[in-house]
Coordinates of C-alpha atoms in Angstrom, one line a residue:
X1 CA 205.3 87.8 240.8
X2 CA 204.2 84.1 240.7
X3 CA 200.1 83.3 241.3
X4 CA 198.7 82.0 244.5
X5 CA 198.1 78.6 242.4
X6 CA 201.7 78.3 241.5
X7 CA 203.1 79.7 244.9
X8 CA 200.5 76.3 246.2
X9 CA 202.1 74.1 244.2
X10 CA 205.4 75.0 245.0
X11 CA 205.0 75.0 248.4
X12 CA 202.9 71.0 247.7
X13 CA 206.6 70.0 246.8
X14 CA 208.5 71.3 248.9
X15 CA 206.2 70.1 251.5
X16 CA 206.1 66.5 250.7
X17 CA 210.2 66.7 250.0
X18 CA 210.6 67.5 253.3
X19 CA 211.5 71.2 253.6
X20 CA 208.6 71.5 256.3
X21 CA 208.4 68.8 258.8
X22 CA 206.0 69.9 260.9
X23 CA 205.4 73.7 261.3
X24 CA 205.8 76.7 258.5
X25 CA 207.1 79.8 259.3
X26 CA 204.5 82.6 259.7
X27 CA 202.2 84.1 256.6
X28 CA 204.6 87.3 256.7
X29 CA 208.0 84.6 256.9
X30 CA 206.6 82.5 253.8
X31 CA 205.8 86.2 251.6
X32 CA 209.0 87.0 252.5
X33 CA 210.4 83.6 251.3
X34 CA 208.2 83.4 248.1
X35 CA 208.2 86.9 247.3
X36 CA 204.6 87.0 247.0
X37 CA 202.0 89.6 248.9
X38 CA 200.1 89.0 252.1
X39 CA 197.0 88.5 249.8
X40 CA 198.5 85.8 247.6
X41 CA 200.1 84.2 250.5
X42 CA 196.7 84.0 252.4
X43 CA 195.3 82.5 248.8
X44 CA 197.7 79.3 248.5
X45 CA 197.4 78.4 252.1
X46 CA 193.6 78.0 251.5
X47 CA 194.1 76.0 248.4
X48 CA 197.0 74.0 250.5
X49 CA 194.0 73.5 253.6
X50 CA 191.9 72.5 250.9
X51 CA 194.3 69.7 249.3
X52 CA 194.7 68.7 253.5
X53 CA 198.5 69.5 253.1
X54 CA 198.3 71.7 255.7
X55 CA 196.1 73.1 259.1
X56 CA 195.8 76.7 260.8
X57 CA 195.7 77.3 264.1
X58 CA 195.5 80.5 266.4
X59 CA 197.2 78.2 268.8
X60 CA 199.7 76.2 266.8
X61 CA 199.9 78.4 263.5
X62 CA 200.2 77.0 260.0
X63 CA 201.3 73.4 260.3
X64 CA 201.9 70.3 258.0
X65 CA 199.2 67.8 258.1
X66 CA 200.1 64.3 259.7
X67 CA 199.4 62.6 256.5
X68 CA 201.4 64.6 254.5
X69 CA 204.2 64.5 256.5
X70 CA 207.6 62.6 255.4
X71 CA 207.3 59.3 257.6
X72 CA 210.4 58.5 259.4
X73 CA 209.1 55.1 260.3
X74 CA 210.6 55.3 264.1
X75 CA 207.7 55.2 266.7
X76 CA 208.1 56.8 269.8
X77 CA 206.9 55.0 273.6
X78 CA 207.4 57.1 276.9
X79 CA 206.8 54.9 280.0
X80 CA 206.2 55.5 283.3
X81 CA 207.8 52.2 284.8
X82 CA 211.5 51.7 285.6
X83 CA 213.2 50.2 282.8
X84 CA 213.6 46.8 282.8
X85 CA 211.5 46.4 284.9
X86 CA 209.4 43.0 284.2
X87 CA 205.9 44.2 282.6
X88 CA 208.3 47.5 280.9
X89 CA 210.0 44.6 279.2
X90 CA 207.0 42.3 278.3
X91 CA 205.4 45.4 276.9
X92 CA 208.1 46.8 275.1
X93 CA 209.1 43.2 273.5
X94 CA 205.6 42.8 272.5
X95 CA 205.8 46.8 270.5
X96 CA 209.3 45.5 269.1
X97 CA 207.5 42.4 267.7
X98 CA 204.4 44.2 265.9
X99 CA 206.3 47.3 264.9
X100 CA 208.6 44.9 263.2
X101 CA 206.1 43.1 261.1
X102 CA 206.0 47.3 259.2
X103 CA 209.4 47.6 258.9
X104 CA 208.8 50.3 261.6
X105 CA 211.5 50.9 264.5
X106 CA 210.4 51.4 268.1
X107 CA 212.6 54.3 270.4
X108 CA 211.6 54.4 273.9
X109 CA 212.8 56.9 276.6
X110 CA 214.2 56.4 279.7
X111 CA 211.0 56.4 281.7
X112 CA 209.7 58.7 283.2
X113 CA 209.4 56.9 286.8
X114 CA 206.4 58.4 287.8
X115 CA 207.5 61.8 287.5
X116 CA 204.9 63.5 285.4
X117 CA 207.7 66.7 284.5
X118 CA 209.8 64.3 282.8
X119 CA 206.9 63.2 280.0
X120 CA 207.1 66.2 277.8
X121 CA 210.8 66.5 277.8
X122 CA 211.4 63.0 276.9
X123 CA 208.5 63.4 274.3
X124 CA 210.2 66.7 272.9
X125 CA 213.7 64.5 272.9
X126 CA 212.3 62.3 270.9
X127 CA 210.8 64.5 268.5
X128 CA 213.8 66.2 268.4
X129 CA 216.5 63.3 267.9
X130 CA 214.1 60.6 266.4
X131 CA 211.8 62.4 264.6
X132 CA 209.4 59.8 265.4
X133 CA 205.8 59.7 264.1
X134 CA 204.0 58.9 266.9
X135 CA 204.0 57.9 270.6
X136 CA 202.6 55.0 272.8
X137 CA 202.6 56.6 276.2
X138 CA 202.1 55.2 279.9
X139 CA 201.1 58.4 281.8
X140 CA 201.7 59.1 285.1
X141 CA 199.7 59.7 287.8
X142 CA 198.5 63.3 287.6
X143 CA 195.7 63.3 290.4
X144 CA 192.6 62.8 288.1
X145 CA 193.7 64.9 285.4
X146 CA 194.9 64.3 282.0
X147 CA 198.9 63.8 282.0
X148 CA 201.2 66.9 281.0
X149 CA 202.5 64.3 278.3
X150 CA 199.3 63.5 276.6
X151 CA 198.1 67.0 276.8
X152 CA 200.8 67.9 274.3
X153 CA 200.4 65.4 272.5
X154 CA 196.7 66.3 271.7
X155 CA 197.3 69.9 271.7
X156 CA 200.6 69.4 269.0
X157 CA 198.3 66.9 267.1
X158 CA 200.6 64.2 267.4
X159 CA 199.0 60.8 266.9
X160 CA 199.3 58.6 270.3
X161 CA 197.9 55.4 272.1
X162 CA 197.3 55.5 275.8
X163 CA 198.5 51.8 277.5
X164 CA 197.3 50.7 280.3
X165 CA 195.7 53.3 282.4
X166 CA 193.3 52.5 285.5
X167 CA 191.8 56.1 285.0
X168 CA 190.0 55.4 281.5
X169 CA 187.8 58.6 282.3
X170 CA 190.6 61.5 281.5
X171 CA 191.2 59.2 278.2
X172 CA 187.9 58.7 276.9
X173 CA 189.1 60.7 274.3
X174 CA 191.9 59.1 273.5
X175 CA 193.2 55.8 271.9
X176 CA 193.4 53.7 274.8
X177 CA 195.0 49.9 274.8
X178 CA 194.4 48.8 278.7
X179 CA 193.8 45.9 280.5
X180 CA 191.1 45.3 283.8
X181 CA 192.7 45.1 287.1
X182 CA 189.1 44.6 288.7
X183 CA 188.6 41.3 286.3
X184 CA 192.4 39.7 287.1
X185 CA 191.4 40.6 290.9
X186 CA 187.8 38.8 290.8
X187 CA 190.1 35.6 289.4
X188 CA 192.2 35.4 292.2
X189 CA 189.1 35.6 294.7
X190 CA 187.5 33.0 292.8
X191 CA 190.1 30.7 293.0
X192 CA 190.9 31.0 296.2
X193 CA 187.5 31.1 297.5
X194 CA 186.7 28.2 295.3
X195 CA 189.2 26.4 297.1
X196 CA 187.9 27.2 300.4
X197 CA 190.1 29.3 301.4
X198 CA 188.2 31.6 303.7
X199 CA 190.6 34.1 305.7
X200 CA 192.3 35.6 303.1
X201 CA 194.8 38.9 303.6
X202 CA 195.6 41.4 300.9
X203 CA 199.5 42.4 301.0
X204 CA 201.4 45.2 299.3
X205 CA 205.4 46.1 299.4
X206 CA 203.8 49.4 298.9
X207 CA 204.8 51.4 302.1
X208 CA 203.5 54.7 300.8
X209 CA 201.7 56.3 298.4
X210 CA 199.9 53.5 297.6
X211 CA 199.2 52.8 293.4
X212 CA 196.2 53.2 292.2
X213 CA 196.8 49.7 290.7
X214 CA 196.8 48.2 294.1
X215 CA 194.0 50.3 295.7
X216 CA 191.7 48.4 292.8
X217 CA 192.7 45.4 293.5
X218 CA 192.2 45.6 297.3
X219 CA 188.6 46.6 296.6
X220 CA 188.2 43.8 294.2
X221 CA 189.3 41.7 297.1
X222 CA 187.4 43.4 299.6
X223 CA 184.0 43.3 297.4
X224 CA 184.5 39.3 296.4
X225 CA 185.2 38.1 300.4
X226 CA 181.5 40.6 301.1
X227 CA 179.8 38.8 298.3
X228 CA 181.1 35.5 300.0
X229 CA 179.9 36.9 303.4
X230 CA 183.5 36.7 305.1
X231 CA 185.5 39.2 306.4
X232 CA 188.1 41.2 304.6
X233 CA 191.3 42.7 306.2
X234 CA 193.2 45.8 306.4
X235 CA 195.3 46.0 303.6
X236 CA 198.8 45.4 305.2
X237 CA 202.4 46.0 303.4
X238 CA 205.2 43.6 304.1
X239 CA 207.3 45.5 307.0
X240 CA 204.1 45.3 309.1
X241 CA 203.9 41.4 308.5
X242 CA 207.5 40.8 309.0
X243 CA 207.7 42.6 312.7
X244 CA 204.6 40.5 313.6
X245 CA 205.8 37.3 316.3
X246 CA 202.9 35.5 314.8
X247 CA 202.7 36.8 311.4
X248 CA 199.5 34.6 309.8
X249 CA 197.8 34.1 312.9
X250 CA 194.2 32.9 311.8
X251 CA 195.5 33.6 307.9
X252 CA 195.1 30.8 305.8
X253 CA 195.7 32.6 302.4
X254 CA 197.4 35.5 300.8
X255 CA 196.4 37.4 298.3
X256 CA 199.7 40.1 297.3
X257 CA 199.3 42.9 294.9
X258 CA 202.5 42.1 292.6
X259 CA 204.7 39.0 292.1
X260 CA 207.3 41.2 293.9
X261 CA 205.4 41.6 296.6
X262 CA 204.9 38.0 296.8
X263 CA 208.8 37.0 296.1
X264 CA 209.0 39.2 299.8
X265 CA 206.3 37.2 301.0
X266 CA 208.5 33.9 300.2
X267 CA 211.1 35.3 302.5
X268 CA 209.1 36.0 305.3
X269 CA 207.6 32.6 305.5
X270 CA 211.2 30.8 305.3
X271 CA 212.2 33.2 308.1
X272 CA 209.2 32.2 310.2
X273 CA 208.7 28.7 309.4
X274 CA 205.9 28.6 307.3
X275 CA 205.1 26.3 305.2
X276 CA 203.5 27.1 301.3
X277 CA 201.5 26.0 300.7
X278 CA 201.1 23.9 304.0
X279 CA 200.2 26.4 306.0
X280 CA 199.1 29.5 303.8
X281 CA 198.0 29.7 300.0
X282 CA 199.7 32.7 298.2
X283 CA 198.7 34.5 294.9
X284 CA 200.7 37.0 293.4
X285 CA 200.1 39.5 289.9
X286 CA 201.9 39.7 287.1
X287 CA 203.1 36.5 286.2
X288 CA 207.0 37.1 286.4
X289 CA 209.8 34.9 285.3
X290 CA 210.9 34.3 289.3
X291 CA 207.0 33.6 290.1
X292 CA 207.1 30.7 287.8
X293 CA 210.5 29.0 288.9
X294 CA 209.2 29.8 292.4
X295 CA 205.8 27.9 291.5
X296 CA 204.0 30.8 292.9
X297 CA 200.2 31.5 291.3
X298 CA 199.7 34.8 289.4
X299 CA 197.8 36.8 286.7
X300 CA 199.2 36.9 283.7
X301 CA 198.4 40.4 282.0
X302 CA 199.6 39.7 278.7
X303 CA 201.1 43.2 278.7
X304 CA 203.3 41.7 275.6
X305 CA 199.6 41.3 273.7
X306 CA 199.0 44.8 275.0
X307 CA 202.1 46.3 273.3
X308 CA 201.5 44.7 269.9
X309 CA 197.6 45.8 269.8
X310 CA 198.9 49.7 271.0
X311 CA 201.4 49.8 267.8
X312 CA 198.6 48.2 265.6
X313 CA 196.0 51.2 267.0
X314 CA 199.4 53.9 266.4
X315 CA 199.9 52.9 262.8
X316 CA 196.5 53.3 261.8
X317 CA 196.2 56.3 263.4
X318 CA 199.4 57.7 261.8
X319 CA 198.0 56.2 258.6
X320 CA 194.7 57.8 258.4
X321 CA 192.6 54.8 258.7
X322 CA 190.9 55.0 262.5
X323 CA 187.3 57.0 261.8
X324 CA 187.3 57.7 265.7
X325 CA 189.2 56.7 269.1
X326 CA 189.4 53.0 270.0
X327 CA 189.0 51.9 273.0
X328 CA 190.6 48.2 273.0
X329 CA 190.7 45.9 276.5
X330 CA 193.5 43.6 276.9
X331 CA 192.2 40.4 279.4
X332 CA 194.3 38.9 281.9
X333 CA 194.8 35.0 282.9
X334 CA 195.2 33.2 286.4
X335 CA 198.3 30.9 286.2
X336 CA 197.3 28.3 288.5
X337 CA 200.7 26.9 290.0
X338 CA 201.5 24.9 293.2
X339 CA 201.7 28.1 295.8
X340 CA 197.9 28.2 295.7
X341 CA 197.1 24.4 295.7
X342 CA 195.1 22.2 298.3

């Protein structure tokens, strides 16, 4: 019967071979495999702990370390916007680029749209198919509470980077790669209150369930026009404005939540007769291919510079290097165009 040492450094090889990806069977499955006691067994998983080849858990049993693991060089992202949709693809183009520079290959799911069920499946799916080594995940909404997806992820000690999340408190202990929708907010405000633009509305195309996303920015707009001393407006959503006989009545600038918000906007006005940016200034978010051949003003978010910092943070993870979490903040940029123009 072979010694706990050699049973350790068998197991070493077969290990870092491959023959254990992730988890090893139980400490009764592996004597019965190595034809060794309960005793020996017990022995060469605490020299393999020792070496960091492997971890014990009640929870999650005897499983390979990350950094021993056989790299597969295929990264993993699970998104909760509808693909192809314009900041998806900015994003994902700007993972593509960095994971490139490695020689590392990005798979990303179908999205999740929203749907917080979906995240562990498609994370499992990848796992399963791609065999991928980490994740870059845009959770869901989950009403204040960390996402189903990165609660796997932390409790299957996968490494992951959470982009771009309003709700940085639930993450705190996470990698986090966001951006500020307060501070792309306040730059709108300031440019069109610079321009003496004083009656300003904030619009949505949001009918219900409004996103958290726009909620910030309509108190971002709402806190600039108090600070000013002027009044702020209900938030309205296009339907409303589009039923209205006169629909800017006293409005001499528009602030909308999203460039496709303000690509409705555009339609409204030619249906009405209204001049931009004659008789109303409008500002969008996003900074979309149709705002700028529409000439319409907007925040860029740089959500491509977002995607390439998120797979710089993942590979270090996966990699060992990162001594704690990082926290990085992305800044976002007011396109000035002629839609917002005196």
């Amino acid at each position: 019967m072979p010694g706990y040492k050699e049973v350790a450094q068998t197991m070493e090889e077969e290990i870092k071979a491959g023959k254990y990806e992730e988890r090893l069977p139980t400490i009764d499955g592996l004597c019965d495999i190595y034809k060794v006691s309960r005793v020996t067994m017990q022995r060469a998983i605490g020299v393999l702990k020792k070496r960091e080849v492997v971890n014990t858990s009640p929870k999650r049993g005897i499983s390979v370390t990350r950094l021993k693991r056989p790299r597969s060089h295929v990264l993993g992202a699970v998104l909760h916007t509808k693909y192809g949709s314009p900041l998806h693809e900015q994003l994902i183009e700007g993972m593509y680029h960095e994971a490139e520079k490695f020689n590392e290959v990005v798979a990303v799911s179908a999205g999740t749209l929203g749907n917080v069920k979906k995240e562990v499946t498609q994370i499992k799916q990848l796992l399963e198919k791609q065999k991928v080594d980490g994740f870059v995940i845009w959770p869901s909404w989950n009403d204040g509470k960390v996402s189903p997806g990165v609660q796997y992820l932390i409790d299957e000690e996968i490494p992951f980077v959470v982009v771009p999340d309003d709700f940085k408190q639930q993450y705190r202990n996470c990698n986090l790669v966001t951006n500020r929708n307060d501070t792309g907010s306040s730059e709108v405000m300031t440019h069109l209150l610079g321009s003496s633009y004083k009656n300003i509305l904030f619009v949505t195309k949001s009918t219900a369930n409004t996103p958290s996303f726009t909620e910030k920015r309509y108190e971002q707009y709402k806190k600039s026009l108090g600070l000013a001393n002027l009044k702020s407006y209900p938030m309205m959503n296009c339907k409303e404005l589009a039923k209205k006989r006169k629909v800017f009545d006293g409005i001499d600038a528009v602030f909308c939540d999203t460039d496709e918000c303000a690509i409705e906007l555009v339609k409204i006005c030619l249906q009405k007769g209204v001049s931009i940016p004659g008789d109303i200034a409008l500002v969008g978010y996003d900074n979309t291919k149709i705002a700028h051949k529409l000439d319409i003003t907007s925040i860029e978010q740089h959500f491509g510079n977002l995607g390439r910092l998120a797979i710089d943070v993942l590979l270090r993870d996966i990699n060992g290097e990162l001594k704690e979490k990082e926290h990085h903040t992305v800044q976002s940029e007011l396109i000035i165009r002629n839609s917002s123009k005196r």
